[in-house]
Amino acid sequence: MKNIEKISVIIPVYKVENFLNQCVDSILKQTYSNLEIILVDDGSPDNCPEICDAYAVADKRVKVIHKTNGGLASSRNAGLDAVTGDLISFIDSDDWIDLNTYEKMLEMKKKAGASIVCCEGIHTDGDNLYENCLHCKPTGTILSGREVTREILLDKIGSQVVKGLYDRKCWEGIRFPIGRLYEDIPVTFRAFERAEKVAYINEPFYKYRINMKSISGTPNAIKSYHIFLGFKEHYEYAEKYYSEIATECCSNAAHYAISTYLHYCTDGKETLEPYVKDVRNFLDSHRKKIDLSLIMKSRRYALKVYFFSNRFFRIFCMFFYKSGIQKALHYDIK
């Protein structure tokens, strides 16, 4: 394939010195070579800044941005502000991709006349491959941007930004919310909505490392609240522009709201104290809009108890927690 279009690859870097070489090497060695690799050093306290600089010296395609620590969202935003390519790709610095990823994705993109092409990913510990994780559609599937946006808002398709190769125009004026975890959820659908067509290639090009020291691998009660915020924004957007799915989106948000409140009542009270009013306000003000039949059984029963009596719900939660049932059923903080 002719290397006509330049792909800008944004890689946030923070405390990944054991994994960074594998990530960057997998991009530098791509069979498609017209690349701009933007390494965003997010004030990493280890040897990552020096590793980044060494790559920039060795290969002119590598650019390095050194910044004070601001989190994943701010690093991705810094990368978006610096891109000069025609296409954009996001790779997390503890992951890596197959060497023919961009060549194959571009072939599909051009064949379909798509603005975005998505691939599959697979979980790995670095040595072994496990289950697929990006829920890609069958190879050759082509959908409109609105169709994909609708499925993302409904949580039928995940919001992982790393699965896509995007026309640059899809990200114009779109940035990730600073300070938020799971910042993909309130943002990715906006990029897909810009697409005329979205194509899929069901190959696990993206190797998604299971890293217990990462954000997703570290137990923290605040994660449930940030997930709720993302799905609340899905609902608010659907209410304005996709009214036919607003009730289902509201019910999805309620699922995560009651999960967050459960953690507040059991194993995350101190962490979630500043946010519990927001969670309860959502549940109380949207009670009539929530369709319990659309919610999984455990959260459905929890919502029924909550709406019957908040006091009884809190008593039930403490029994649930202190008896060990919460942990046994894997409803403890993840």
Coordinates of C-alpha atoms in Angstrom, one line a residue:
M1 CA 0.0 0.0 0.0
K2 CA 1.2 3.5 -0.9
N3 CA 2.1 5.5 2.2
I4 CA 0.1 8.6 1.2
E5 CA -2.0 9.4 4.3
K6 CA -0.1 10.1 7.5
I7 CA -1.3 8.4 10.7
S8 CA -0.8 10.3 14.0
V9 CA -0.5 7.9 16.9
I10 CA -1.1 9.3 20.3
I11 CA 0.5 7.5 23.2
P12 CA 0.1 8.8 26.8
V13 CA 3.1 7.8 28.9
Y14 CA 3.1 7.4 32.7
K15 CA 5.0 4.9 34.8
V16 CA 5.3 2.2 32.2
E17 CA 9.1 1.8 31.8
N18 CA 8.8 -2.0 31.7
F19 CA 6.3 -1.9 28.8
L20 CA 7.0 1.2 26.8
N21 CA 9.6 -0.3 24.5
Q22 CA 7.2 -3.1 23.4
C23 CA 4.5 -0.5 22.7
V24 CA 6.6 2.0 20.7
D25 CA 8.5 -0.7 18.8
S26 CA 5.2 -2.3 17.6
I27 CA 4.4 1.0 16.0
L28 CA 7.8 1.9 14.6
K29 CA 7.9 -1.5 12.9
Q30 CA 4.5 -1.2 11.2
T31 CA 4.3 -2.4 7.6
Y32 CA 2.7 1.0 6.9
S33 CA 5.4 3.6 7.6
N34 CA 4.0 7.1 7.1
L35 CA 3.5 7.7 10.8
E36 CA 3.7 10.5 13.4
I37 CA 4.2 9.0 16.8
I38 CA 3.4 11.4 19.6
L39 CA 4.7 10.3 23.0
V40 CA 3.1 12.4 25.7
D41 CA 5.2 12.1 28.9
D42 CA 2.7 12.9 31.7
G43 CA 5.3 13.9 34.2
S44 CA 6.3 10.2 34.7
P45 CA 8.7 9.9 37.7
D46 CA 10.5 6.8 36.3
N47 CA 12.8 6.4 33.3
C48 CA 10.0 7.0 30.8
P49 CA 11.0 10.6 29.9
E50 CA 14.5 9.4 28.9
I51 CA 13.1 6.5 26.9
C52 CA 10.8 8.8 25.0
D53 CA 13.6 11.2 24.2
A54 CA 15.8 8.4 23.0
Y55 CA 13.2 7.3 20.5
A56 CA 12.9 10.8 19.2
V57 CA 16.6 11.0 18.6
A58 CA 16.6 7.6 16.9
D59 CA 13.6 8.1 14.6
K60 CA 12.4 11.4 13.2
R61 CA 8.8 10.2 13.2
V62 CA 8.7 10.3 17.0
K63 CA 7.7 13.5 18.7
V64 CA 7.8 13.9 22.5
I65 CA 5.7 16.2 24.7
H66 CA 6.8 16.6 28.3
K67 CA 4.2 17.9 30.6
T68 CA 3.3 18.0 34.3
N69 CA 1.1 15.2 35.5
G70 CA -2.5 15.7 34.6
G71 CA -3.9 12.2 33.9
L72 CA -4.8 10.2 30.8
A73 CA -7.4 12.7 29.5
S74 CA -5.0 15.6 29.6
S75 CA -2.3 13.6 27.9
R76 CA -4.6 12.5 25.1
N77 CA -5.7 16.1 24.7
A78 CA -2.1 17.3 24.4
G79 CA -1.6 14.7 21.7
L80 CA -4.7 15.8 19.9
D81 CA -3.5 19.4 20.0
A82 CA -0.2 18.4 18.4
V83 CA -1.3 16.1 15.6
T84 CA -0.4 16.9 12.0
G85 CA -1.6 13.6 10.3
D86 CA -4.6 12.8 8.2
L87 CA -5.7 10.0 10.5
I88 CA -5.6 9.5 14.3
S89 CA -5.0 6.4 16.4
F90 CA -4.8 6.1 20.2
I91 CA -2.6 3.4 21.8
D92 CA -2.1 3.0 25.6
S93 CA 1.5 2.8 26.5
D94 CA 1.3 -0.6 28.3
D95 CA -0.4 -2.2 25.2
W96 CA 0.9 -3.0 21.7
I97 CA -0.4 -3.8 18.2
D98 CA 0.4 -6.3 15.5
L99 CA 2.9 -5.1 12.9
N100 CA 0.4 -5.1 10.0
T101 CA -2.4 -3.3 12.0
Y102 CA -2.4 0.0 10.2
E103 CA -1.9 -1.5 6.7
K104 CA -4.9 -3.9 7.2
M105 CA -7.1 -1.2 8.8
L106 CA -6.3 1.3 6.0
E107 CA -7.1 -1.4 3.4
M108 CA -10.5 -1.9 5.0
K109 CA -11.1 1.8 5.4
K110 CA -10.4 2.6 1.8
K111 CA -12.4 -0.4 0.5
A112 CA -15.5 0.7 2.6
G113 CA -15.1 4.4 2.0
A114 CA -15.3 4.8 5.8
S115 CA -14.3 7.7 8.1
I116 CA -13.5 5.2 10.9
V117 CA -12.4 1.6 10.9
C118 CA -12.4 -0.5 14.1
C119 CA -10.5 -3.7 14.9
E120 CA -10.8 -6.3 17.7
G121 CA -8.5 -6.5 20.8
I122 CA -7.4 -9.3 23.0
H123 CA -6.5 -9.4 26.7
T124 CA -2.9 -10.5 27.5
D125 CA -0.6 -10.6 30.5
G126 CA 2.3 -10.1 28.2
D127 CA 3.0 -13.7 27.6
N128 CA -0.4 -15.3 27.1
L129 CA -3.4 -14.3 25.1
Y130 CA -6.9 -14.6 26.6
E131 CA -10.4 -13.5 25.5
N132 CA -11.2 -10.8 22.9
C133 CA -12.2 -7.6 24.6
L134 CA -13.4 -4.9 22.1
H135 CA -16.5 -6.7 20.9
C136 CA -15.8 -6.0 17.2
K137 CA -18.5 -6.7 14.6
P138 CA -17.9 -9.2 11.8
T139 CA -15.3 -8.2 9.2
G140 CA -16.8 -6.2 6.4
T141 CA -19.6 -4.7 8.5
I142 CA -20.3 -1.1 7.5
L143 CA -22.6 1.1 9.6
S144 CA -23.4 4.8 9.5
G145 CA -21.9 7.0 12.2
R146 CA -25.4 7.6 13.6
E147 CA -26.1 3.8 13.9
V148 CA -22.8 3.3 15.8
T149 CA -23.4 6.3 18.0
R150 CA -26.8 4.9 18.9
E151 CA -25.3 1.5 19.9
I152 CA -22.6 3.2 22.0
L153 CA -25.1 5.3 23.8
L154 CA -27.1 2.1 24.5
D155 CA -23.9 0.4 25.7
K156 CA -24.3 -2.3 23.1
I157 CA -20.9 -1.3 21.7
G158 CA -18.1 -0.3 24.1
S159 CA -16.6 3.2 24.2
Q160 CA -12.9 2.2 24.0
V161 CA -11.2 4.8 21.9
V162 CA -8.2 2.6 21.1
K163 CA -10.2 0.3 18.8
G164 CA -10.5 2.9 16.0
L165 CA -8.5 4.5 13.2
Y166 CA -10.2 7.9 12.7
D167 CA -10.2 10.6 10.1
R168 CA -8.8 13.6 11.7
K169 CA -12.0 15.6 11.2
C170 CA -13.8 13.2 13.6
W171 CA -11.8 14.7 16.5
E172 CA -12.0 18.4 15.6
G173 CA -13.2 20.3 18.6
I174 CA -13.6 17.1 20.7
R175 CA -11.5 16.7 23.8
F176 CA -11.5 14.3 26.9
P177 CA -12.7 15.6 30.2
I178 CA -9.8 16.4 32.5
G179 CA -9.7 14.6 35.8
R180 CA -12.2 11.9 34.9
L181 CA -11.6 8.1 34.9
Y182 CA -13.2 6.1 32.0
E183 CA -13.0 9.3 30.0
D184 CA -13.7 7.4 26.8
I185 CA -17.4 6.9 27.8
P186 CA -18.5 10.6 27.6
V187 CA -16.4 11.3 24.5
T188 CA -15.9 8.5 22.0
F189 CA -19.5 8.5 20.7
R190 CA -19.1 12.1 19.7
A191 CA -16.2 11.1 17.3
F192 CA -18.3 8.3 15.8
E193 CA -21.2 10.6 15.2
R194 CA -19.0 12.6 12.9
A195 CA -18.4 9.6 10.7
E196 CA -20.3 9.0 7.4
K197 CA -19.4 5.3 7.5
V198 CA -17.8 3.0 10.1
A199 CA -16.2 -0.2 9.0
Y200 CA -15.0 -3.2 11.0
I201 CA -12.3 -5.8 10.7
N202 CA -12.7 -8.5 13.2
E203 CA -9.0 -9.3 13.9
P204 CA -7.4 -8.9 17.3
F205 CA -4.7 -6.5 16.2
Y206 CA -4.8 -4.6 19.6
K207 CA -3.1 -6.4 22.5
Y208 CA -4.7 -5.1 25.7
R209 CA -2.4 -5.7 28.6
I210 CA -3.9 -6.8 31.9
N211 CA -2.0 -4.5 34.2
M212 CA -3.1 -4.6 37.9
K213 CA -1.2 -1.4 38.5
S214 CA -3.2 0.5 35.9
I215 CA -6.4 2.6 36.6
S216 CA -8.7 -0.3 35.5
G217 CA -6.8 -2.8 37.6
T218 CA -6.6 -0.8 40.9
P219 CA -9.6 -1.1 43.2
N220 CA -11.2 2.3 43.9
A221 CA -14.7 3.3 44.8
I222 CA -14.6 6.4 42.7
K223 CA -14.5 4.4 39.5
S224 CA -18.2 3.5 39.9
Y225 CA -19.1 7.2 40.2
H226 CA -17.1 8.1 37.1
I227 CA -18.7 5.3 35.1
F228 CA -22.1 6.6 36.3
L229 CA -21.2 10.1 35.1
G230 CA -20.3 8.8 31.6
F231 CA -23.6 7.0 31.3
K232 CA -25.5 9.9 32.7
E233 CA -24.0 12.0 29.8
H234 CA -25.1 9.3 27.4
Y235 CA -28.6 9.7 28.7
E236 CA -28.6 13.5 28.5
Y237 CA -27.3 13.4 24.9
A238 CA -29.9 10.8 23.9
E239 CA -32.6 12.8 25.4
K240 CA -31.7 15.7 23.1
Y241 CA -30.8 13.9 19.9
Y242 CA -31.9 10.2 20.1
S243 CA -35.2 10.5 22.0
E244 CA -36.3 7.0 20.9
I245 CA -33.6 5.4 23.2
A246 CA -33.6 8.0 26.0
T247 CA -35.5 5.7 28.4
E248 CA -33.1 2.8 27.9
C249 CA -30.1 5.2 28.4
C250 CA -31.7 6.6 31.5
S251 CA -32.1 3.0 32.8
N252 CA -28.4 2.3 32.0
A253 CA -27.3 5.3 34.0
A254 CA -29.6 4.2 36.9
H255 CA -27.8 0.8 36.9
Y256 CA -24.5 2.6 37.6
A257 CA -26.1 5.1 40.0
I258 CA -27.4 2.4 42.3
S259 CA -24.1 0.5 42.1
T260 CA -22.3 3.7 43.2
Y261 CA -24.8 4.2 46.0
L262 CA -24.4 0.6 47.2
H263 CA -20.6 1.2 47.4
Y264 CA -21.3 4.4 49.4
C265 CA -23.4 2.5 51.8
T266 CA -20.8 -0.3 52.3
D267 CA -17.1 -0.2 51.3
G268 CA -16.7 3.3 49.8
K269 CA -18.4 5.8 52.1
E270 CA -15.4 8.1 52.7
T271 CA -14.4 8.2 49.0
L272 CA -17.9 8.7 47.7
E273 CA -19.2 11.1 50.3
P274 CA -18.6 14.3 48.1
Y275 CA -20.6 12.7 45.3
V276 CA -23.5 10.8 46.9
K277 CA -25.9 13.8 46.7
D278 CA -25.4 13.9 42.9
V279 CA -26.1 10.2 42.6
R280 CA -29.3 10.3 44.8
N281 CA -30.6 13.4 43.0
F282 CA -30.3 11.5 39.7
L283 CA -32.2 8.5 41.0
D284 CA -34.9 10.5 42.8
S285 CA -35.5 12.9 39.9
H286 CA -35.6 10.2 37.2
R287 CA -37.6 7.5 39.1
K288 CA -40.5 7.7 36.6
K289 CA -38.2 7.5 33.6
I290 CA -36.3 4.4 34.7
D291 CA -37.6 1.2 33.2
L292 CA -36.7 -1.6 35.7
S293 CA -37.3 -4.3 33.1
L294 CA -34.2 -3.1 31.2
I295 CA -31.9 -3.5 34.2
M296 CA -30.1 -6.6 35.3
K297 CA -31.8 -8.5 38.1
S298 CA -29.4 -7.6 41.0
R299 CA -29.6 -3.8 40.3
R300 CA -33.3 -4.0 39.6
Y301 CA -33.9 -5.5 43.0
A302 CA -31.6 -2.9 44.6
L303 CA -33.5 -0.1 42.9
K304 CA -36.8 -1.5 44.1
V305 CA -35.5 -1.6 47.7
Y306 CA -34.1 1.9 47.3
F307 CA -37.3 3.4 46.0
F308 CA -39.3 1.6 48.7
S309 CA -37.1 3.0 51.5
N310 CA -33.7 4.6 51.5
R311 CA -33.3 3.7 55.2
F312 CA -34.2 0.1 54.6
F313 CA -31.8 0.0 51.6
R314 CA -28.9 1.2 53.8
I315 CA -29.7 -1.4 56.4
F316 CA -29.8 -4.1 53.8
C317 CA -26.5 -2.9 52.3
M318 CA -24.7 -3.1 55.7
F319 CA -25.9 -6.7 56.2
F320 CA -24.9 -7.4 52.6
Y321 CA -21.4 -6.0 53.3
K322 CA -20.7 -7.3 56.9
S323 CA -22.0 -10.8 56.2
G324 CA -19.4 -11.2 53.4
I325 CA -22.1 -11.8 50.8
Q326 CA -21.1 -8.6 48.9
K327 CA -17.5 -9.9 48.4
A328 CA -18.6 -13.5 47.7
L329 CA -20.9 -12.3 44.9
H330 CA -18.1 -10.1 43.5
Y331 CA -20.0 -6.8 44.2
D332 CA -17.1 -5.4 46.2
I333 CA -15.0 -2.4 44.9
K334 CA -13.2 -3.2 41.7

